XYZ file of C-alpha atoms in Angstrom:
682
model
C -21.647 0.306 -17.958
C -19.463 -1.912 -15.765
C -17.254 -2.746 -18.772
C -16.595 0.959 -19.339
C -15.786 1.530 -15.648
C -13.214 -1.261 -15.622
C -11.591 -0.966 -19.037
C -11.447 2.802 -19.561
C -8.460 3.143 -17.168
C -6.672 0.321 -19.006
C -7.285 1.936 -22.383
C -6.054 5.281 -21.053
C -2.952 3.646 -19.576
C -2.096 2.016 -22.896
C -2.570 5.229 -24.858
C -0.553 7.361 -22.429
C 2.123 4.755 -21.815
C 2.750 3.604 -25.377
C 2.084 6.892 -27.117
C 3.749 9.285 -24.722
C 6.457 10.388 -27.169
C 3.867 11.026 -29.868
C 1.074 12.780 -27.955
C 3.136 14.503 -25.237
C 2.443 15.471 -21.630
C -0.853 17.340 -21.710
C -2.798 14.917 -23.948
C -1.563 12.004 -21.810
C -2.833 13.709 -18.677
C -6.140 14.659 -20.280
C -6.787 11.110 -21.514
C -5.939 9.345 -18.238
C -7.645 11.867 -15.958
C -10.697 12.083 -18.203
C -11.055 8.304 -18.295
C -10.968 8.129 -14.504
C -13.558 10.855 -14.083
C -15.846 9.036 -16.535
C -15.395 5.796 -14.563
C -16.114 7.702 -11.358
C -19.247 9.289 -12.836
C -20.507 5.846 -13.870
C -19.693 4.250 -10.500
C -21.685 6.561 -8.246
C -25.116 5.774 -9.789
C -24.434 2.058 -9.267
C -23.548 2.650 -5.609
C -26.522 4.940 -4.991
C -28.871 2.398 -6.554
C -27.850 -0.081 -3.860
C -28.184 2.609 -1.197
C -31.762 3.324 -2.283
C -32.551 -0.382 -2.604
C -33.165 -0.395 -6.356
C -29.860 -1.974 -7.359
C -29.646 -5.700 -8.002
C -26.581 -7.941 -8.221
C -25.545 -8.936 -11.732
C -22.736 -10.759 -13.497
C -21.500 -9.602 -16.912
C -19.523 -12.127 -18.979
C -16.605 -10.648 -20.913
C -15.281 -13.848 -22.508
C -14.774 -17.561 -21.956
C -11.376 -17.754 -20.334
C -10.134 -21.207 -19.249
C -11.371 -24.728 -19.932
C -8.985 -27.401 -18.685
C -10.555 -30.535 -17.285
C -12.474 -29.654 -14.138
C -11.027 -26.140 -14.157
C -13.449 -24.038 -16.191
C -14.335 -20.409 -15.714
C -15.184 -17.248 -17.617
C -13.852 -13.735 -17.352
C -16.828 -12.175 -15.605
C -17.476 -8.837 -13.934
C -19.554 -9.159 -10.771
C -21.556 -6.172 -9.574
C -23.143 -6.341 -6.125
C -23.184 -4.094 -3.059
C -19.654 -4.975 -1.994
C -18.358 -4.275 -5.502
C -20.339 -1.023 -5.706
C -18.743 0.253 -2.492
C -15.267 -0.502 -3.811
C -16.039 1.023 -7.205
C -16.824 4.446 -5.745
C -13.852 4.289 -3.389
C -11.373 3.340 -6.115
C -12.600 5.558 -8.929
C -13.285 8.622 -6.754
C -9.922 8.638 -5.020
C -8.051 7.697 -8.192
C -9.750 10.430 -10.252
C -8.889 13.030 -7.625
C -5.316 11.732 -7.373
C -4.990 12.066 -11.149
C -6.211 15.661 -10.979
C -3.964 16.429 -7.989
C -0.974 15.052 -9.898
C -1.401 17.714 -12.591
C -0.007 20.265 -10.177
C 2.189 18.029 -8.059
C 4.060 16.392 -10.962
C 4.049 19.473 -13.183
C 7.824 19.700 -13.462
C 8.554 15.986 -13.751
C 9.930 15.024 -17.180
C 8.150 11.621 -17.203
C 4.551 12.694 -16.651
C 2.955 10.402 -19.291
C 4.657 7.378 -17.743
C 3.480 8.406 -14.278
C -0.136 8.893 -15.329
C -0.077 5.633 -17.286
C 1.095 3.791 -14.160
C -1.649 5.424 -12.078
C -4.322 4.316 -14.537
C -2.848 0.807 -14.763
C -2.925 0.611 -10.965
C -6.599 1.605 -10.965
C -7.505 -0.939 -13.657
C -5.820 -3.763 -11.724
C -7.736 -2.876 -8.559
C -11.010 -2.671 -10.475
C -10.310 -6.121 -11.903
C -9.766 -7.409 -8.385
C -13.006 -6.084 -6.899
C -15.193 -7.135 -9.848
C -13.805 -10.683 -9.954
C -16.344 -13.504 -9.919
C -13.726 -16.227 -9.479
C -10.507 -16.614 -7.524
C -8.225 -16.747 -10.565
C -9.544 -13.428 -11.845
C -9.145 -11.991 -8.345
C -5.543 -13.226 -8.335
C -4.984 -11.528 -11.696
C -6.003 -8.186 -10.195
C -4.125 -9.040 -6.999
C -0.855 -9.439 -8.874
C -1.670 -6.471 -11.102
C -1.754 -4.053 -8.189
C 1.490 -5.599 -6.956
C 3.152 -4.913 -10.287
C 1.749 -1.381 -10.507
C 2.869 -0.611 -6.957
C 6.394 -1.747 -7.862
C 6.403 0.588 -10.859
C 5.029 3.558 -8.908
C 7.091 3.184 -5.728
C 10.216 2.973 -7.874
C 9.019 5.654 -10.302
C 12.091 7.807 -9.598
C 14.390 4.954 -10.554
C 17.535 7.094 -10.337
C 17.144 7.115 -6.539
C 18.688 3.965 -5.028
C 16.332 4.276 -2.070
C 13.301 4.241 -4.395
C 14.569 1.131 -6.177
C 15.214 -0.592 -2.853
C 11.731 0.307 -1.580
C 10.078 -0.993 -4.756
C 11.972 -4.294 -4.549
C 11.136 -4.606 -0.860
C 7.418 -4.102 -1.528
C 7.519 -6.648 -4.338
C 9.417 -9.309 -2.366
C 7.432 -8.976 0.876
C 4.186 -9.226 -1.058
C 5.454 -12.358 -2.787
C 5.607 -14.003 0.645
C 1.962 -13.198 1.251
C 1.030 -14.143 -2.305
C 2.480 -17.615 -1.790
C -0.074 -18.154 0.969
C -2.827 -16.729 -1.221
C -1.907 -19.071 -4.095
C -1.862 -22.088 -1.782
C -5.258 -20.990 -0.488
C -6.628 -20.813 -4.042
C -5.138 -24.226 -4.907
C -6.576 -25.732 -1.731
C -9.982 -24.180 -2.324
C -10.123 -25.641 -5.821
C -9.002 -29.013 -4.456
C -11.768 -29.000 -1.823
C -14.639 -27.429 -3.764
C -13.731 -28.423 -7.328
C -14.305 -24.887 -8.585
C -12.833 -21.405 -8.404
C -16.223 -19.699 -8.829
C -16.718 -17.477 -5.794
C -20.542 -17.852 -5.622
C -20.286 -21.643 -5.831
C -17.552 -21.748 -3.184
C -19.483 -19.542 -0.758
C -22.667 -21.554 -1.266
C -20.852 -24.822 -0.506
C -18.690 -23.487 2.372
C -21.165 -24.189 5.241
C -21.315 -27.843 4.193
C -17.548 -28.178 4.672
C -17.650 -27.073 8.327
C -16.085 -29.721 10.550
C -14.332 -31.598 7.732
C -10.587 -32.242 7.789
C -7.808 -32.171 5.221
C -4.219 -33.390 5.141
C -1.767 -30.509 5.273
C 2.007 -30.749 5.872
C 1.734 -34.300 7.166
C -1.173 -33.781 9.585
C -4.971 -33.652 9.595
C -6.490 -30.232 10.200
C -9.845 -28.534 9.911
C -10.395 -27.866 6.209
C -11.908 -24.403 6.390
C -9.398 -23.232 9.004
C -6.459 -24.158 6.778
C -7.996 -22.587 3.680
C -8.935 -19.361 5.466
C -5.540 -19.007 7.138
C -3.738 -19.451 3.814
C -5.986 -16.865 2.171
C -5.454 -14.527 5.113
C -1.673 -14.738 4.697
C -2.220 -13.165 1.297
C -4.315 -10.447 2.926
C -1.545 -9.831 5.465
C 0.913 -9.101 2.663
C -1.299 -6.816 0.608
C -2.770 -4.993 3.621
C 0.547 -4.744 5.499
C -0.414 -6.584 8.661
C 2.099 -7.248 11.418
C 4.911 -9.449 10.144
C 4.428 -8.511 6.502
C 4.068 -4.779 7.116
C 7.651 -3.665 6.559
C 7.152 -2.650 2.916
C 4.452 -0.061 3.616
C 6.501 2.733 5.292
C 9.219 2.403 2.649
C 6.568 2.862 -0.042
C 6.808 6.569 0.830
C 9.733 6.704 -1.608
C 7.180 7.064 -4.383
C 5.555 10.432 -5.164
C 2.923 11.573 -2.658
C -0.030 10.971 -5.033
C 1.101 7.340 -5.194
C 1.035 7.142 -1.409
C -2.524 8.464 -1.363
C -3.636 5.942 -3.981
C -1.926 2.955 -2.338
C -3.042 3.789 1.182
C -6.567 5.015 0.564
C -8.090 3.261 -2.426
C -5.940 0.439 -3.779
C -3.598 -2.344 -2.741
C -3.762 -2.088 1.059
C -7.559 -2.336 0.989
C -7.377 -5.439 -1.214
C -6.815 -7.740 1.752
C -9.786 -6.361 3.682
C -11.982 -6.659 0.600
C -10.912 -10.258 0.003
C -11.698 -11.307 3.580
C -15.107 -9.629 3.381
C -15.845 -11.134 -0.043
C -15.033 -14.599 1.308
C -16.631 -13.917 4.705
C -18.995 -16.946 4.501
C -15.864 -19.102 4.391
C -14.384 -17.372 7.441
C -17.692 -17.772 9.285
C -17.188 -21.562 9.147
C -13.673 -21.279 10.662
C -13.780 -19.702 14.168
C -10.067 -20.363 14.711
C -9.187 -18.466 11.546
C -11.479 -15.627 12.634
C -9.622 -15.496 15.940
C -6.294 -15.263 14.115
C -7.649 -12.441 11.945
C -8.803 -10.587 15.065
C -5.502 -11.090 16.888
C -3.332 -10.034 13.952
C -5.549 -7.011 13.296
C -5.453 -5.867 16.927
C -1.675 -6.425 17.152
C -1.091 -4.465 13.943
C -3.374 -1.717 15.168
C -1.367 -1.365 18.367
C 2.087 -1.734 16.817
C 1.634 0.847 14.071
C 0.056 3.414 16.375
C 2.947 3.226 18.844
C 5.476 3.740 16.046
C 3.545 6.688 14.591
C 3.881 8.615 17.847
C 7.669 8.906 17.409
C 8.123 9.591 13.680
C 9.184 13.002 12.327
C 8.558 12.431 8.617
C 5.041 13.717 7.908
C 4.323 10.984 5.363
C 5.604 8.188 7.591
C 3.285 9.255 10.389
C 0.342 8.964 8.017
C 1.699 5.686 6.600
C 1.826 4.049 10.021
C -1.610 5.501 10.657
C -2.848 3.585 7.603
C -1.302 0.396 8.931
C -3.067 0.957 12.251
C -6.452 1.713 10.669
C -6.189 -1.445 8.572
C -5.747 -3.302 11.841
C -9.110 -1.892 12.960
C -10.727 -3.248 9.804
C -9.274 -6.712 10.293
C -10.200 -7.123 13.922
C -13.727 -6.008 12.981
C -13.779 -8.771 10.367
C -12.398 -11.210 12.939
C -15.262 -10.264 15.253
C -17.749 -11.011 12.487
C -18.612 -7.344 11.853
C -17.784 -7.367 8.140
C -20.154 -4.484 7.429
C -18.358 -2.345 10.004
C -14.993 -3.286 8.476
C -16.177 -2.188 5.040
C -17.695 0.986 6.462
C -14.344 1.961 7.962
C -12.655 1.123 4.654
C -15.163 3.445 2.943
C -14.724 6.419 5.276
C -10.986 5.826 5.663
C -10.547 6.231 1.906
C -11.765 9.821 2.100
C -9.923 11.086 5.145
C -6.712 9.149 4.498
C -6.503 10.341 0.894
C -7.193 13.837 2.237
C -4.378 13.582 4.780
C -1.867 12.250 2.255
C -2.703 14.812 -0.394
C -2.722 17.503 2.284
C 0.729 16.354 3.362
C 1.804 16.584 -0.273
C 0.532 20.161 -0.358
C 2.596 20.946 2.742
C 5.658 19.321 1.168
C 5.020 21.328 -1.992
C 4.910 24.541 0.053
C 8.066 23.637 1.987
C 10.192 22.754 -1.046
C 10.052 18.962 -0.530
C 10.999 19.163 3.155
C 9.229 16.307 5.000
C 10.635 16.603 8.519
C 8.005 18.198 10.771
C 10.719 19.607 13.004
C 11.362 22.129 10.222
C 7.737 23.217 9.837
C 5.652 25.361 12.175
C 3.208 28.257 11.844
C 2.060 27.270 8.355
C -1.674 27.773 8.908
C -1.525 31.402 7.765
C 0.644 30.704 4.724
C -1.379 27.766 3.359
C -4.870 28.215 4.860
C -6.788 25.894 2.499
C -4.328 23.072 3.094
C -4.523 23.783 6.828
C -8.306 23.480 6.976
C -8.269 20.373 4.806
C -5.731 18.720 7.109
C -7.752 19.861 10.098
C -10.921 18.229 8.756
C -8.996 15.056 7.942
C -7.617 14.979 11.488
C -11.071 15.511 12.997
C -12.271 12.572 10.895
C -9.469 10.115 11.675
C -9.536 10.868 15.397
C -13.282 10.193 15.489
C -14.567 13.527 16.738
C -18.307 13.345 17.352
C -21.018 13.106 19.983
C -22.831 9.792 20.405
C -26.419 10.046 19.278
C -25.927 13.512 17.768
C -23.393 13.857 14.919
C -19.743 13.402 14.089
C -17.119 13.222 11.397
C -16.675 10.164 9.153
C -14.256 8.274 11.377
C -16.525 8.752 14.393
C -19.228 6.536 12.896
C -17.036 3.855 11.354
C -14.412 3.466 14.092
C -16.966 3.581 16.893
C -19.024 1.025 14.982
C -16.026 -1.319 14.962
C -15.324 -0.851 18.662
C -18.948 -1.392 19.648
C -19.206 -4.523 17.480
C -15.971 -5.914 18.951
C -17.264 -5.352 22.490
C -20.620 -6.921 21.642
C -18.990 -10.014 20.120
C -17.593 -10.987 23.543
C -14.586 -13.207 24.244
C -11.544 -12.095 22.324
C -13.573 -9.229 20.913
C -13.539 -7.540 24.319
C -9.729 -7.678 24.343
C -9.689 -6.221 20.844
C -12.076 -3.510 22.036
C -9.671 -2.376 24.761
C -6.722 -2.511 22.361
C -8.779 -0.398 19.952
C -9.577 2.093 22.706
C -5.904 2.538 23.556
C -5.082 2.887 19.869
C -7.816 5.530 19.540
C -5.952 7.494 22.224
C -2.645 7.087 20.372
C -4.309 8.016 17.075
C -5.566 11.247 18.566
C -2.160 12.027 20.032
C -0.036 11.465 16.910
C -2.601 13.064 14.596
C -2.828 16.269 16.622
C 0.933 16.156 17.127
C 1.253 16.321 13.342
C -1.150 19.276 13.153
C 0.520 21.238 15.949
C 4.060 20.644 14.682
C 3.101 21.595 11.132
C 0.673 24.481 11.488
C 1.244 25.978 14.944
C 4.147 27.228 17.025
C 7.004 29.237 15.649
C 8.399 28.854 12.133
C 11.441 26.580 12.124
C 12.243 26.793 8.410
C 15.662 28.357 8.885
C 16.903 25.017 10.299
C 16.152 23.148 7.080
C 18.916 22.605 4.534
C 16.271 22.069 1.840
C 14.754 25.481 2.504
C 18.215 27.034 2.514
C 18.836 25.526 -0.913
C 15.484 26.849 -2.094
C 16.226 30.358 -0.891
C 19.582 30.419 -2.614
C 18.156 29.005 -5.822
C 19.823 25.596 -5.582
C 17.215 23.264 -7.045
C 17.616 19.511 -7.028
C 16.922 16.868 -9.620
C 13.589 15.287 -8.578
C 14.968 11.812 -9.178
C 18.199 12.409 -7.303
C 18.766 10.983 -3.853
C 18.292 13.404 -0.980
C 17.434 13.228 2.690
C 13.734 13.735 2.057
C 11.632 11.084 0.377
C 9.744 13.202 -2.053
C 9.776 15.246 -5.174
C 11.866 18.371 -5.492
C 9.511 21.125 -6.579
C 11.334 24.141 -7.911
C 9.978 27.171 -6.109
C 11.365 30.608 -6.715
C 11.344 32.550 -3.447
C 12.706 36.021 -3.204
C 16.137 35.318 -1.766
C 17.353 37.937 0.660
C 20.818 38.491 1.993
C 19.715 37.269 5.409
C 19.137 33.670 4.273
C 15.693 32.220 4.820
C 14.069 35.539 5.572
C 13.066 35.701 1.929
C 11.309 32.312 1.840
C 7.512 32.433 1.964
C 5.533 29.161 1.824
C 2.644 29.504 -0.573
C -0.554 27.655 -1.307
C -0.664 24.882 -3.894
C -2.139 25.344 -7.375
C -5.855 24.911 -7.990
C -5.452 21.407 -9.442
C -4.114 20.294 -6.056
C -6.636 22.218 -3.948
C -9.812 20.992 -5.678
C -9.204 17.344 -4.644
C -8.561 18.527 -1.072
C -11.915 20.320 -0.994
C -13.812 17.343 -2.445
C -12.175 14.865 -0.074
C -12.896 17.210 2.837
C -16.599 16.896 2.050
C -16.256 13.113 2.192
C -14.308 13.268 5.469
C -17.103 15.320 7.027
C -20.254 13.722 5.619
C -19.439 10.143 4.483
C -20.148 8.771 7.952
C -23.384 10.536 8.752
C -24.747 9.990 5.230
C -24.256 6.219 4.987
C -23.864 4.734 8.483
C -27.431 3.393 8.520
C -26.870 1.372 5.340
C -23.508 -0.035 6.386
C -23.930 -1.045 10.018
C -27.537 -0.744 11.190
C -29.200 -4.174 11.579
C -32.255 -4.051 9.294
C -30.961 -1.433 6.871
C -27.601 -3.182 6.657
C -29.079 -6.559 5.766
C -31.142 -4.941 3.004
C -28.163 -2.924 1.773
C -25.586 -5.705 1.572
C -28.013 -8.156 -0.103
C -25.888 -11.167 0.840
C -22.688 -9.835 -0.733
C -20.981 -10.456 2.618
C -21.859 -12.238 5.853
C -23.893 -9.645 7.749
C -24.767 -10.677 11.320
C -27.926 -8.784 12.278
C -27.839 -10.112 15.853
C -24.280 -8.855 16.359
C -25.140 -5.422 14.994
C -28.242 -5.276 17.226
C -26.009 -6.059 20.190
C -23.480 -3.467 19.038
C -26.112 -0.719 19.102
C -27.262 -1.798 22.559
C -23.874 -1.747 24.323
C -23.650 0.228 27.587
C -23.403 3.996 27.347
C -19.852 4.022 28.728
C -18.746 1.898 25.742
C -20.136 4.529 23.367
C -18.482 7.428 25.194
C -15.066 5.857 25.864
C -13.677 6.478 22.328
C -14.598 10.168 22.553
C -13.033 10.407 26.020
C -9.686 8.917 24.993
C -9.712 11.071 21.841
C -10.055 14.177 24.015
C -7.243 12.974 26.294
C -4.960 12.429 23.300
C -5.804 15.901 21.971
C -5.044 17.515 25.331
C -1.754 15.612 25.700
C -0.630 16.645 22.204
C -1.606 20.282 22.832
C 0.158 20.301 26.200
C 3.298 18.720 24.712
C 3.664 20.705 21.494
C 1.923 24.013 22.178
C 1.808 24.754 25.887
C 4.907 23.007 27.259
C 7.205 22.275 24.328
C 10.026 20.972 26.512
C 7.897 18.061 27.719
C 8.595 15.695 24.763
C 12.372 16.068 25.140
C 12.123 15.357 28.869
C 9.974 12.303 28.205
C 12.487 10.964 25.663
C 15.349 11.521 28.080
C 13.418 9.720 30.820
C 12.350 6.785 28.648
C 15.198 6.653 26.160
C 15.109 2.893 25.543
C 11.355 2.891 24.962
C 11.629 5.804 22.549
C 14.446 4.143 20.607
C 12.443 0.913 20.435
C 9.420 2.691 19.014
C 11.367 5.097 16.789
C 13.200 2.146 15.225
C 9.862 0.446 14.480
C 10.300 -2.317 17.044
C 13.501 -3.275 15.126
C 11.553 -5.418 12.667
C 13.757 -4.342 9.768
C 16.934 -5.105 11.693
C 15.551 -8.472 12.805
C 14.523 -9.426 9.274
C 17.923 -8.293 8.030
C 19.607 -10.743 10.397
C 17.160 -13.633 9.921
C 16.441 -13.422 6.203
C 18.372 -10.816 4.228
C 21.943 -11.635 5.287
C 21.460 -15.429 5.096
C 19.851 -15.008 1.661
C 22.809 -12.959 0.448
C 25.243 -15.486 1.959
C 23.491 -18.369 0.216
C 23.427 -16.381 -3.006
C 27.149 -15.643 -2.813
C 27.900 -19.342 -2.095
C 25.980 -20.520 -5.154
C 27.450 -17.714 -7.218
C 31.136 -18.217 -6.308
C 31.356 -21.921 -5.441
C 28.613 -23.564 -7.471
C 28.154 -21.320 -10.504
C 31.692 -20.027 -11.050
C 33.672 -22.704 -9.172
C 31.890 -25.790 -10.516
C 29.500 -25.182 -13.396
C 31.575 -22.558 -15.199
C 34.858 -24.295 -14.416
C 33.862 -27.656 -15.855
C 31.254 -26.340 -18.256
C 31.574 -23.315 -20.519
C 34.877 -22.097 -19.022
C 36.396 -25.592 -19.254
C 35.241 -26.050 -22.821
C 36.534 -22.610 -23.713
C 39.919 -23.415 -22.138
C 40.098 -26.679 -24.101
C 39.316 -24.882 -27.340
C 41.822 -22.180 -26.504
C 44.573 -24.775 -25.809
C 43.798 -26.570 -29.052
C 43.911 -23.255 -30.875
C 47.382 -22.484 -29.506
C 48.616 -25.881 -30.701
C 47.096 -25.356 -34.133
C 48.694 -21.920 -34.342
C 52.115 -23.441 -33.685
C 51.587 -25.982 -36.432
C 50.508 -23.295 -38.873
C 53.944 -21.622 -39.366
C 53.169 -20.137 -42.807
C 56.438 -21.416 -44.425
C 56.247 -23.584 -47.572
C 59.104 -25.842 -46.539
C 57.329 -26.546 -43.273
C 54.192 -27.665 -45.109
C 56.375 -29.729 -47.562
C 58.082 -31.410 -44.638
C 54.713 -32.329 -43.091
C 53.520 -33.661 -46.432
C 56.701 -35.739 -46.728
C 56.148 -37.170 -43.262
C 52.622 -38.054 -44.286
C 53.764 -39.809 -47.407
C 56.425 -41.757 -45.472
C 53.843 -42.763 -42.924
C 51.356 -43.837 -45.587
C 54.044 -45.843 -47.434
C 55.162 -47.522 -44.224
C 51.548 -48.507 -43.402
C 51.077 -49.928 -46.900
C 54.303 -51.916 -46.738
C 53.374 -53.424 -43.392
C 49.859 -54.385 -44.403
C 50.267 -55.479 -48.045
C 53.803 -56.831 -48.418
């Protein structure tokens, strides 16, 4: 069964990608989407078996892979609770994204290629989460990096899409260098890349030291920090986060897949999979907590100022990943995975809902040109509303709530209960919960309430007048140009009527809405409750029962604070964008420097451009002009070519073509030969 789950997406990708010209659009979509739904149908029984307690960990050997001295390992598929959770997340979201793409990419000329890339992306992530050794995990790790490059740059005619794809690839290479060094170091220390063997031996290495960069350091701290650098790249943590917002250049279904089910969750999964290693390195755990809390805060502040609907949700993803990491840093790995699980549903819902809005608004992504859409696209509105209720953590402690209420509150309570730096992370998380509520409801109010502001949009004007754009051409929006056919009137935009998306796009929204509402209440006992959690995880990650007991016994004010700040954020957003719409402009005028700082994303891109990009280009130009052309080419191939060319000119002059010239040369030769003979023999 596990072989079918993993390899069906690969088979579908090969068929659709290599046979696209033969089988055409519809068969390619049927094959890839069908394969994902089969994988999804096979994944849920595995997950539910672990929920009910009947599932048991197993390892399925595919083939003997590498045997080189001490380095020996098989290609094996590991199935345990942690894998089962990731299987349902990946296959469910990916299957729904495939179905959603039927409607969203309907007019794109390269549909088979797109669906093949989606399936390849899913296969790579499935390889990552089923890995039983670090090399196999790295194979999947690099596979999702490659697939993300292909999908972000899918519309390769757009320079901005190409730049975003390259940026994602290069930034992730920085993190992957740390991950590779971590794998090399782990093999050096433990003599194996087998994950079970490494985790079993990790406690025995606590307190040992290793030489690194000329000094002696704690072995497990160095290994965990190097591995975490890889997680920072894949999961877009502060410092290596700059690729994630630019990934919006890809089609919206790609954004949903990257942000909800694949790639960005890889780092969280890896830390949780190797959690017994991190448990032996308190310093590394502290770094994970600090970076997670800092990312959480940074991304939330930026999201409050963005106008692009997809960028708001993208920075929201970055912030929610920060929650997961500071939970892992606090030792609450079960809570981190629970938030990953619920986040997959409501974040995929928000991204696909945003795609439905963009579809209705003729690829316009600026929320300033939305407004009053709830009546025109009611299903999309309610789906986005449920997703917002989930991400903001609406719920009543001890009663019921949406998915994010259980998982995010579980993280905050565990952080508080862990003490020390966890208390600081708790207060950072509380402030971020307030910001999350504010920017999420800001998105809802700007998009679905207030007056319609469509007449200000150039994209809508083009749509009304029948001027449709090439979907791969560069335009001010980041997304696909869907050719709508509104009834153009002589008064301009008066004839434009946003309409609901096709059924293939609405069905995934409905299914994900169910997950956003019920995923928390249905599974919170298994993920984060002390006794149930220990039985559920079955040792697939380090589950601290004492910490989770303490988390459930925190003071009542700790439990109610997230709900309180959520309500404050909701009220502030309502007051700013519904009741008193002039308030945001006055705030920006009053705090102009702060707004510019946040709107420009803390100037990370500008700083990196000065520190890394420009020097790299300068060094490249120096080696190109001075070393390559000025030295190597000059004295190498260019010099040799010049020598040959000079010799050729001389030979051409000697070859006059006249018989008397050749006779004269022959005569000179004979005279010379006779003279030599006379000198030497007479």
